[in-house]
Amino acid sequence: PAAASAAATDAQASAEAAPLGVATLPPAELEAFVDGAVRSAMDRDHIAGVTVSVVQNGQVVLKKGYGYASFDPVRRVDPDRTLFRIGSISKTFTWILLMNEVEAGRIRLDAPINLYLPERVQVRDQGFREPVKVINLLDHTPGFEDRVLGQLMERSFERERPLEVYLRQERPRRVREPGQFPTYSNYGVGLAGQALVYVTGQPFETLVEQRITGPLGMSRTTFREPHPPKAGIPAPMDPALAGNLSEPFRWSPATGFEARAFEYLGHLAPAGSASSTAADMATYMNLLLSNGVAGERRIFGPRAAQAFRTPLRQDASGTNGWAHGFAVYSLPGGHVGYGHSGATLSFMSNMVVAPELGLGVFVSANTESGGDLAMRLPGEIVQQFFAPGPPALRQGDPALARRADVYEGHYLGTRRAYVGLERFVGYVLSGRSVSVSRDGRLTTAGLNGVETWVPEGDPAAGRFVSTTGPERLIFEIRDGKARAFQLGSNDQRFQRVGLWSQPWFLGLLAALAVLAAGATLGGLALRNRRELRQTQTQSQASVVQTIQAVLWLLAVGLFISWVSGSGDSARVVYTWPGVRLILASACALVAALLTIVTIAALPAVWRGGRRLDSWSLQRKAAFTATTVIYAALAVVLFHWGALTPWSS
């Protein structure tokens, strides 16, 4: 009976791999379309190289490389041989291995993850009642903060650590009870990988080779990295593969394409260290579309196959519900896709399989500016060949304009660090501002660009759809006010914040502080002898405020200098936090502490002494106003985590 059941399941998988009534992709037309889309993006966004594969109904319909994998020596991208880093697509391999252990009964989804971890890396309660469960890792709801800078990727192999050591040393804070809402967690996937190692007794890289890439014949896919042998670190990548790795690139208007150093991720391999070719990823997508069956072999079982099509979070339609670790995509024409995107500092990738179309699309770019192409190409292919007609530009709803105050405001993402200088960077980078236009369109604006949305139904319901595509945006509304929203990707929640957490307010206070500091220093040279009359307390307070002026000018200048140089993400990650940011924070901290002195001196400053030996009313008012400005700036910077130079 077991054999018969397995045969029936395999037959069903094969049937699902070739959906009836679905148009078959015409290879020549597909190639022409992809050529146009890729080359246009490469020219527009300055991308050095791209690799693409498309499968349908178990066949490879397109497999192609574009541009260059290296300029010195010159190597063209070869879809069969050139390995690209696929970033977080690596996580899907981890989920397959994990679900295999679930099917075998060695891991339970509803069990605390600590049952499957060595004591040294077990998740501590940190004041929270509920334990983090295995299932919380699959839908990114463990409740961890998300830390990246200075430790997620390494430029120097000398800094590489075993997975277990990394998990112990870089333990994030728990900031909410598990299960509340998704906030993408690389660390959580690392815990899942360590659980696999603990339960099976095998290194993670070996598990992938023995259970997935080896049986599938994916000889050019590996979680290993090119480096010399080192005790405690997984064996290096085969030199033949290392010689075919694409270099990572960054585009600079001044110098053109700049090759970057290799990005080491082996310390968190289950979350993102894989490298692969377009050809191997075609094999992998066919495996996913056939529900784990590859020829005579089954790589994962029926329960896992069903899980990878079953969202764990039954959120609003059109919102990613995390199908046991796989992202759920809304595609044009009402179609649904499953897969994962991936990003390192330089490689931008995406993999989407649409079972109802028998379709799989993989794309990867070797330049940091390739993210837009990677995210858009699968949907564009579906739109071109499987959706009726071109996408319509949706119009706004004037009724929304009358409810603008419900939605407008600044929202802060939950995928960030919650303490220290990295908290400060999170406040700067993870915010989205929401506004409503007169014609009834909602706009979200952040560092990732500007997107426009229109109501999907009643404007009061909080559901919006993109003006140009199938993407959704959902607001949580309480007491007649939007409190948070999530995008269709559902990788984090954006929560409404008050005045003290908004970048424009920090910028205003910083500008006022600079003006006040300039006035303070200018006054030293411009005051006449009569204005120099003062009590001893006023004299001392003046010296303190002069020191503050210098410190605030230095702090603001250094902060601005750091932000202006943060366009190179690799430099920020590898050199975090850097001398400039530490000095800026230290100057701001000392200036903030001196504010306590000036506040304490205010009564004596106003009391003064004899009429001829005291400040004028105007100078007392100026001193007070400056103290208030400095105090407000200090409070906001403290709230943002910017007064912690030791937190690097």
XYZ file of C-alpha atoms in Angstrom:
648
model
C 0.000 0.000 0.000
C 2.804 2.425 0.782
C 4.420 1.802 -2.616
C 1.092 2.198 -4.394
C 0.422 5.437 -2.525
C 3.850 6.785 -3.466
C 3.299 5.822 -7.117
C -0.065 7.584 -7.125
C 1.484 10.688 -5.600
C 4.262 10.662 -8.198
C 1.696 10.342 -10.986
C -0.217 13.285 -9.533
C 2.995 15.323 -9.339
C 3.749 14.597 -12.989
C 0.241 15.630 -13.967
C 0.560 18.881 -12.033
C 3.866 19.594 -13.794
C 2.007 19.791 -17.115
C -1.223 21.764 -16.480
C -4.000 21.288 -18.988
C -5.359 24.240 -20.914
C -2.281 26.414 -20.311
C -0.554 28.025 -23.254
C 2.898 26.659 -24.030
C 5.616 29.269 -24.164
C 6.944 29.853 -27.697
C 10.751 29.663 -27.278
C 11.656 32.184 -29.985
C 9.150 34.781 -28.789
C 10.149 34.231 -25.173
C 13.819 34.708 -25.993
C 13.117 37.899 -27.926
C 11.018 39.281 -25.073
C 13.570 38.414 -22.384
C 16.409 39.773 -24.525
C 14.643 43.111 -24.768
C 13.748 43.299 -21.070
C 17.200 42.270 -19.847
C 19.273 44.383 -22.209
C 17.113 47.436 -21.571
C 17.585 47.013 -17.816
C 21.330 46.423 -18.193
C 21.711 49.681 -20.137
C 19.391 51.674 -17.870
C 20.618 50.370 -14.516
C 24.274 49.690 -15.417
C 24.349 45.936 -14.811
C 27.501 44.046 -15.764
C 26.037 40.557 -16.158
C 22.757 38.645 -15.955
C 21.859 34.959 -16.094
C 18.317 33.666 -16.800
C 16.510 30.354 -17.079
C 12.849 29.640 -17.780
C 11.186 26.235 -17.539
C 7.697 25.004 -18.358
C 6.108 21.598 -18.166
C 9.384 19.963 -17.172
C 11.331 21.426 -20.097
C 13.961 24.166 -20.210
C 12.456 26.778 -22.536
C 15.164 29.413 -22.151
C 18.654 29.404 -20.657
C 20.843 32.391 -21.401
C 23.646 34.591 -20.133
C 24.085 38.309 -20.784
C 27.078 40.571 -20.339
C 30.167 39.833 -18.304
C 31.133 37.749 -15.291
C 34.575 39.359 -15.161
C 36.456 42.132 -16.944
C 39.974 41.116 -15.898
C 40.277 38.603 -17.403
C 37.301 39.045 -19.701
C 34.691 36.313 -19.155
C 31.208 36.330 -20.631
C 28.285 35.005 -18.594
C 27.657 31.358 -19.504
C 24.300 30.012 -18.210
C 25.759 26.500 -17.960
C 29.054 27.351 -16.267
C 28.974 30.787 -14.596
C 28.045 30.657 -10.919
C 26.108 33.579 -9.416
C 25.495 34.070 -5.693
C 21.753 33.442 -5.215
C 21.463 34.959 -1.731
C 18.298 34.109 0.158
C 17.086 31.651 -2.468
C 19.454 29.456 -0.427
C 16.761 29.387 2.262
C 14.486 27.235 0.104
C 17.097 24.433 0.241
C 17.079 24.747 4.033
C 13.285 24.470 4.135
C 13.347 21.331 1.982
C 15.829 19.706 4.357
C 13.795 20.817 7.367
C 10.488 19.509 5.994
C 12.174 16.186 5.222
C 13.024 15.914 8.926
C 9.438 16.873 9.783
C 8.107 14.132 7.491
C 10.499 11.650 9.079
C 9.157 12.583 12.538
C 12.508 13.809 13.856
C 11.380 17.466 14.065
C 7.920 18.812 14.952
C 6.726 22.130 13.564
C 4.854 23.011 16.747
C 7.805 22.236 19.055
C 10.156 24.856 20.532
C 13.241 25.211 18.357
C 15.363 24.811 21.517
C 14.559 21.088 21.516
C 16.721 20.734 18.419
C 19.596 23.072 19.315
C 22.745 22.619 21.395
C 22.503 24.442 24.711
C 25.051 27.088 23.710
C 22.858 28.511 20.948
C 19.407 27.955 22.391
C 17.056 30.937 22.275
C 16.821 32.670 25.632
C 13.481 33.877 26.926
C 14.698 37.490 27.458
C 11.528 38.224 29.421
C 9.078 36.745 26.899
C 6.619 34.030 27.901
C 6.225 32.078 24.659
C 9.096 29.963 23.280
C 10.159 30.384 19.667
C 8.791 27.390 17.761
C 10.033 25.757 14.590
C 7.014 27.047 12.679
C 7.891 30.630 13.676
C 11.117 30.297 11.691
C 9.220 29.192 8.590
C 7.016 32.305 8.503
C 9.571 34.728 9.954
C 7.673 35.390 13.184
C 10.241 34.529 15.902
C 10.153 38.133 17.143
C 13.857 38.918 16.672
C 15.304 42.282 15.773
C 17.160 42.256 12.433
C 20.858 43.094 12.573
C 23.039 43.307 9.455
C 25.896 45.775 9.785
C 29.358 44.517 10.562
C 28.502 40.821 10.794
C 26.000 39.464 8.232
C 28.605 39.395 5.427
C 32.376 39.367 5.618
C 35.016 40.650 3.212
C 37.930 38.948 4.978
C 37.983 35.166 5.276
C 39.991 35.560 8.487
C 36.791 36.745 10.173
C 34.794 33.664 9.172
C 33.324 31.557 11.996
C 31.466 28.246 12.205
C 27.676 28.511 12.103
C 27.313 27.554 15.767
C 29.827 30.188 16.867
C 28.129 32.863 14.782
C 24.717 32.049 16.241
C 26.108 32.254 19.759
C 28.082 35.467 19.295
C 25.556 37.410 17.207
C 22.416 36.519 19.149
C 19.764 39.182 18.394
C 17.373 40.666 20.900
C 13.848 39.404 21.070
C 11.588 42.434 20.667
C 8.115 40.848 20.560
C 6.318 37.611 21.351
C 6.667 35.003 18.563
C 3.850 34.532 16.076
C 2.573 38.113 15.996
C 3.569 39.183 12.474
C 6.442 38.491 10.056
C 9.716 40.362 10.303
C 12.239 38.718 8.005
C 14.996 36.992 9.964
C 18.229 35.622 8.537
C 19.208 34.606 12.052
C 16.040 32.533 12.373
C 16.952 30.552 9.259
C 20.414 30.051 10.709
C 18.781 28.460 13.762
C 16.831 26.132 11.463
C 20.075 25.128 9.749
C 21.766 24.488 13.088
C 18.792 22.350 14.143
C 19.330 20.221 11.033
C 23.005 19.808 11.920
C 22.145 18.870 15.520
C 19.442 16.348 14.591
C 21.284 14.645 11.699
C 24.843 14.907 12.974
C 25.958 16.081 9.524
C 27.437 19.457 8.468
C 24.878 21.599 6.669
C 26.840 21.742 3.401
C 27.090 17.959 3.381
C 23.335 17.596 3.912
C 22.627 19.762 0.875
C 25.046 17.761 -1.275
C 23.809 14.350 -0.155
C 20.089 15.060 -0.192
C 19.472 17.699 -2.870
C 22.213 18.799 -5.250
C 23.898 15.366 -5.561
C 20.744 13.354 -6.378
C 19.594 16.088 -8.785
C 22.921 16.237 -10.590
C 23.270 19.939 -9.727
C 27.060 19.730 -9.889
C 27.454 23.493 -10.238
C 25.443 24.441 -7.168
C 27.215 24.680 -3.829
C 26.930 26.263 -0.401
C 30.717 26.157 -0.072
C 32.878 29.205 -0.682
C 36.366 29.770 -2.155
C 38.940 30.004 0.627
C 41.969 28.164 1.985
C 41.334 25.233 4.341
C 40.695 26.278 7.941
C 39.965 24.200 11.021
C 36.329 24.353 12.054
C 35.209 25.864 8.745
C 33.500 23.753 6.035
C 35.783 22.556 3.248
C 36.194 25.087 0.432
C 34.482 25.162 -2.930
C 35.901 22.970 -5.688
C 38.599 25.066 -7.471
C 36.987 24.284 -10.837
C 33.766 25.904 -9.649
C 35.583 28.798 -7.994
C 37.207 29.608 -11.325
C 33.761 30.087 -12.850
C 32.311 32.349 -10.137
C 31.053 35.670 -11.393
C 32.674 38.645 -9.756
C 30.415 41.027 -7.828
C 30.154 44.568 -9.192
C 29.151 48.086 -8.297
C 28.575 50.843 -10.829
C 30.137 54.256 -10.261
C 29.498 57.159 -12.662
C 33.081 58.254 -12.140
C 34.870 54.948 -12.685
C 32.348 52.614 -14.314
C 32.066 49.029 -13.101
C 34.041 48.352 -9.929
C 34.732 44.730 -8.992
C 34.072 44.042 -5.329
C 35.615 41.505 -2.982
C 33.999 38.098 -2.556
C 31.124 38.187 -0.061
C 31.634 35.518 2.608
C 28.386 34.138 4.036
C 29.508 30.692 5.134
C 29.018 31.566 8.803
C 25.276 31.766 8.041
C 25.206 29.301 5.145
C 21.576 28.094 5.559
C 20.368 31.656 5.016
C 22.367 32.706 1.985
C 25.725 31.215 0.964
C 24.669 29.247 -2.148
C 26.085 29.830 -5.619
C 24.540 28.334 -8.748
C 24.137 28.532 -12.495
C 21.005 29.251 -14.516
C 21.119 25.668 -15.810
C 21.180 24.146 -12.323
C 18.417 26.461 -11.162
C 16.302 25.238 -14.066
C 16.722 21.715 -12.696
C 15.778 22.959 -9.233
C 12.642 24.751 -10.475
C 11.520 21.602 -12.291
C 11.905 19.742 -8.988
C 9.675 22.277 -7.233
C 7.088 22.151 -9.999
C 7.006 18.346 -9.873
C 6.380 18.412 -6.111
C 9.712 16.896 -5.168
C 9.956 14.207 -7.841
C 12.997 14.086 -10.117
C 12.898 11.177 -12.530
C 13.038 8.022 -10.434
C 13.883 9.887 -7.250
C 11.850 11.776 -4.682
C 13.804 14.620 -3.087
C 11.029 15.691 -0.722
C 7.773 14.054 0.188
C 4.073 14.765 -0.329
C 3.663 16.555 2.981
C 6.477 18.956 2.138
C 5.134 19.414 -1.385
C 1.759 20.422 0.001
C 3.374 22.639 2.647
C 5.282 24.608 0.015
C 1.911 25.537 -1.520
C 0.154 26.234 1.782
C 0.495 29.702 3.363
C 1.015 29.611 7.104
C -0.513 33.042 7.574
C -3.987 33.489 6.200
C -3.596 37.190 5.583
C -5.544 39.336 3.167
C -5.674 38.099 -0.413
C -2.657 39.251 -2.359
C -0.376 39.331 0.690
C 2.485 36.880 1.089
C 1.441 34.235 3.617
C 4.804 32.400 3.709
C 4.131 28.891 2.413
C 6.367 27.107 4.933
C 9.332 29.318 4.107
C 8.482 29.918 0.445
C 7.260 33.383 -0.484
C 3.842 33.639 -2.148
C 3.722 36.018 -5.129
C 0.730 37.701 -6.725
C 1.338 37.518 -10.471
C -0.471 39.295 -13.333
C -3.706 37.742 -14.524
C -4.615 36.528 -11.037
C -1.953 33.805 -11.087
C -0.058 32.751 -7.966
C 3.654 32.044 -7.716
C 5.893 30.536 -5.054
C 9.606 31.003 -4.546
C 12.082 33.408 -3.037
C 14.171 36.417 -3.923
C 17.799 36.788 -2.893
C 20.192 39.669 -2.391
C 23.773 39.913 -1.273
C 25.593 43.242 -1.436
C 26.114 42.874 -5.185
C 24.062 39.926 -6.504
C 20.311 40.379 -6.972
C 18.284 37.249 -7.726
C 14.741 35.944 -7.906
C 13.105 32.562 -8.431
C 9.367 32.146 -9.005
C 7.467 28.972 -9.867
C 3.784 29.107 -10.873
C 2.386 25.545 -10.666
C -0.887 26.397 -12.400
C 1.160 27.517 -15.416
C 3.817 24.812 -15.123
C 6.220 27.761 -15.202
C 9.456 28.599 -13.435
C 11.615 31.722 -13.856
C 15.069 32.315 -12.393
C 17.057 35.508 -12.877
C 20.225 36.802 -11.248
C 22.296 39.959 -11.770
C 25.881 40.417 -10.588
C 25.603 44.167 -9.897
C 23.940 45.868 -6.915
C 21.737 47.901 -9.265
C 20.097 44.740 -10.657
C 17.368 44.410 -8.030
C 14.624 45.996 -10.098
C 15.235 43.622 -13.025
C 15.328 40.562 -10.759
C 12.061 41.413 -9.050
C 10.174 42.444 -12.186
C 11.179 39.914 -14.853
C 9.081 36.913 -13.669
C 5.944 39.054 -13.484
C 6.665 40.643 -16.854
C 6.948 37.197 -18.472
C 3.615 36.137 -16.956
C 2.038 39.433 -18.048
C 3.320 39.027 -21.608
C 2.349 35.399 -22.200
C -0.347 34.440 -19.689
C -2.314 37.572 -18.732
C -5.060 39.042 -20.911
C -3.956 42.366 -22.361
C -1.540 44.992 -21.043
C -1.813 46.134 -17.419
C -4.206 49.029 -17.003
C -3.147 52.181 -15.163
C -5.556 52.309 -12.250
C -7.176 55.623 -11.389
C -7.470 57.156 -7.940
C -10.651 57.453 -5.890
C -11.573 61.047 -4.910
C -13.246 59.643 -1.779
C -9.790 58.716 -0.495
C -8.713 62.359 -0.511
C -11.429 63.101 2.030
C -9.942 60.482 4.348
C -6.313 61.486 3.886
C -5.775 62.128 7.596
C -6.535 58.445 8.323
C -3.463 57.284 6.419
C -0.979 60.139 6.112
C 2.055 60.008 8.369
C 5.464 58.431 8.851
C 5.803 54.677 9.392
C 8.860 52.817 10.661
C 9.704 49.282 9.516
C 10.176 46.481 12.032
C 13.053 44.891 10.113
C 15.812 46.769 11.917
C 18.027 46.817 14.989
C 16.440 48.112 18.170
C 19.424 49.456 20.137
C 22.629 51.367 19.569
C 24.029 53.003 16.481
C 22.409 50.404 14.224
C 19.059 51.497 15.675
C 19.941 55.011 14.514
C 20.678 53.748 10.992
C 17.400 51.813 11.023
C 15.472 54.956 11.877
C 17.132 56.716 8.967
C 16.751 53.933 6.383
C 13.644 51.900 7.198
C 10.958 54.578 7.273
C 8.170 55.145 4.746
C 6.182 58.359 4.440
C 2.543 58.028 3.369
C 0.651 60.815 1.618
C -2.604 61.116 -0.324
C -3.046 63.147 -3.504
C -6.067 65.223 -4.430
C -7.113 62.732 -7.105
C -7.294 59.939 -4.538
C -3.990 58.080 -4.891
C -1.903 56.981 -1.937
C 1.883 57.328 -2.141
C 4.546 55.560 -0.091
C 8.011 57.091 -0.230
C 11.276 55.839 1.219
C 14.864 55.144 0.251
C 13.630 52.342 -2.028
C 11.720 54.855 -4.112
C 8.170 56.053 -4.536
C 5.162 53.811 -5.157
C 1.559 54.772 -5.843
C -1.574 52.895 -4.802
C -5.323 53.186 -5.204
C -8.091 51.854 -2.950
C -9.246 48.323 -3.603
C -12.912 48.790 -2.791
C -13.992 51.063 0.058
C -11.270 53.665 0.877
C -12.103 53.194 4.562
C -11.206 49.485 4.472
C -7.458 50.068 4.258
C -6.827 47.809 1.243
C -4.832 49.202 -1.682
C -3.498 47.874 -4.974
C -0.612 49.205 -7.050
C -1.529 51.574 -9.870
C 0.507 49.453 -12.297
C 0.568 45.851 -11.041
C -0.904 43.183 -8.767
C 0.998 44.205 -5.615
C -1.086 44.912 -2.516
C -0.739 47.142 0.517
C -2.853 46.524 3.627
C -3.378 48.944 6.539
C -4.309 48.039 10.077
C -6.915 50.574 11.212
C -7.896 51.105 14.842
C -10.101 53.829 16.295
C -10.466 55.426 12.882
C -6.701 55.806 12.345
C -4.165 53.747 10.396
C -1.688 52.300 12.893
C 0.451 50.132 10.616
C 0.676 48.678 7.135
C 2.292 45.757 5.372
C 3.276 45.387 1.737
C 2.445 42.364 -0.353
C 5.895 40.913 0.371
C 4.913 40.778 4.067
C 8.539 40.683 5.207
C 7.955 43.306 7.878
C 5.344 45.661 9.299
C 5.527 49.438 9.060
C 4.236 51.072 12.241
C 3.071 54.673 12.538
C 5.437 56.766 14.653
C 5.187 60.149 16.312
C 6.985 63.418 15.752
C 10.143 62.448 17.671
C 10.769 59.477 15.365
C 10.460 61.305 12.056
C 13.576 62.149 9.996
C 12.347 65.608 9.010
C 12.007 66.586 12.673
C 15.530 65.386 13.451
C 16.748 67.344 10.424
C 14.954 70.476 11.626
C 16.469 70.220 15.115
C 19.926 69.591 13.631
C 19.571 72.679 11.413
C 18.458 74.797 14.373
C 21.378 73.483 16.424
C 23.817 74.424 13.667
C 22.333 77.936 13.506
C 22.462 78.276 17.289
C 26.049 77.023 17.385
C 27.044 79.445 14.646
C 25.410 82.303 16.525
C 27.202 81.294 19.730
C 30.619 81.265 18.078
C 29.859 84.405 16.105
C 28.888 86.199 19.288
C 32.383 85.700 20.689
C 33.764 88.000 18.028
C 30.896 90.445 17.683
C 30.052 91.353 21.274
C 31.278 94.737 22.534
C 32.817 95.371 25.932
C 29.503 96.310 27.514
C 27.996 92.989 26.448
C 30.911 91.110 28.018
C 29.814 92.099 31.519
C 28.693 88.956 33.332
C 28.647 87.076 36.587
C 31.010 84.206 37.268
C 28.159 81.693 36.723
C 27.226 83.350 33.423
C 30.879 83.288 32.349
C 31.171 79.588 33.104
C 27.839 78.833 31.397
C 29.049 80.736 28.330
C 32.218 78.619 28.184
C 30.154 75.417 28.429
C 27.794 76.529 25.672
C 30.725 77.498 23.465
C 32.175 74.001 23.893
C 28.734 72.608 23.062
C 28.608 74.695 19.899
C 31.879 73.237 18.667
C 30.811 69.687 19.562
C 27.404 69.967 17.892
C 28.942 71.381 14.721
C 31.434 68.518 14.666
C 28.711 65.930 15.384
C 26.316 67.176 12.708
C 29.123 67.485 10.176
C 30.370 63.968 10.879
C 26.853 62.490 10.737
C 26.256 64.175 7.383
C 29.645 63.008 6.125
C 28.830 59.416 7.113
C 25.408 59.505 5.469
C 26.818 61.010 2.263
C 29.334 58.170 2.082
C 26.825 55.420 2.785
C 25.874 54.955 -0.864
C 28.425 52.142 -1.096
C 26.580 49.473 0.890
C 29.605 47.153 0.960
C 31.760 49.777 2.624
C 29.075 50.400 5.258
C 28.607 46.690 6.041
C 32.277 45.739 6.067
C 33.645 48.766 7.967
C 30.758 49.242 10.389
C 30.524 51.483 12.298
C 33.582 53.398 11.097
C 35.582 56.199 12.694
C 33.324 59.008 11.470
C 30.157 57.571 12.963
C 31.828 56.768 16.287
C 33.278 60.275 16.515
C 29.930 61.816 15.577
C 28.197 59.824 18.287
C 30.888 60.658 20.866
C 30.731 64.393 20.115
C 26.947 64.337 20.324
C 27.053 62.405 23.605
C 29.423 64.874 25.296
C 27.422 67.826 23.961
C 24.215 66.233 25.266
C 25.735 65.686 28.720
C 26.859 69.313 28.816
C 23.247 70.291 28.169
C 22.491 69.061 31.682
C 24.990 71.649 32.964
C 23.457 74.513 31.005
C 19.943 73.552 32.092
C 21.092 73.512 35.723
C 22.702 76.947 35.243
C 19.572 78.592 33.799
C 18.167 79.939 37.119
C 21.520 81.523 38.027
C 21.935 82.888 34.494
C 18.552 84.629 34.692
C 19.102 85.806 38.253
C 22.415 87.418 37.281
C 24.130 89.918 39.564
C 24.211 93.708 39.825
C 22.686 95.508 36.860
C 26.030 96.521 35.419
C 27.582 93.051 35.920
C 25.024 90.843 34.195
C 23.929 89.747 30.741
C 21.296 91.678 28.880
C 17.791 90.286 28.589
C 18.410 89.453 24.916
C 21.506 87.399 25.721
C 19.744 85.534 28.505
C 16.935 84.710 26.069
C 19.426 83.589 23.418
C 21.234 81.364 25.937
C 17.938 79.816 26.986
C 16.738 79.252 23.413
C 20.036 77.604 22.518
C 19.826 75.364 25.567
C 16.292 74.296 24.623
C 17.351 73.502 21.040
C 20.335 71.469 22.199
C 18.211 69.630 24.770
C 15.553 68.737 22.193
C 18.189 67.480 19.759
C 19.845 65.443 22.512
C 16.536 63.811 23.473
C 15.739 62.877 19.871
C 19.237 61.496 19.258
C 19.003 59.469 22.475
C 15.642 58.096 21.304
C 17.200 57.163 17.943
C 20.144 55.391 19.602
C 22.724 57.855 18.269
C 24.346 58.634 21.634
C 25.991 55.228 22.050
C 29.484 55.315 20.493
C 30.395 52.109 22.364
C 27.573 50.076 20.749
C 29.478 49.096 17.597
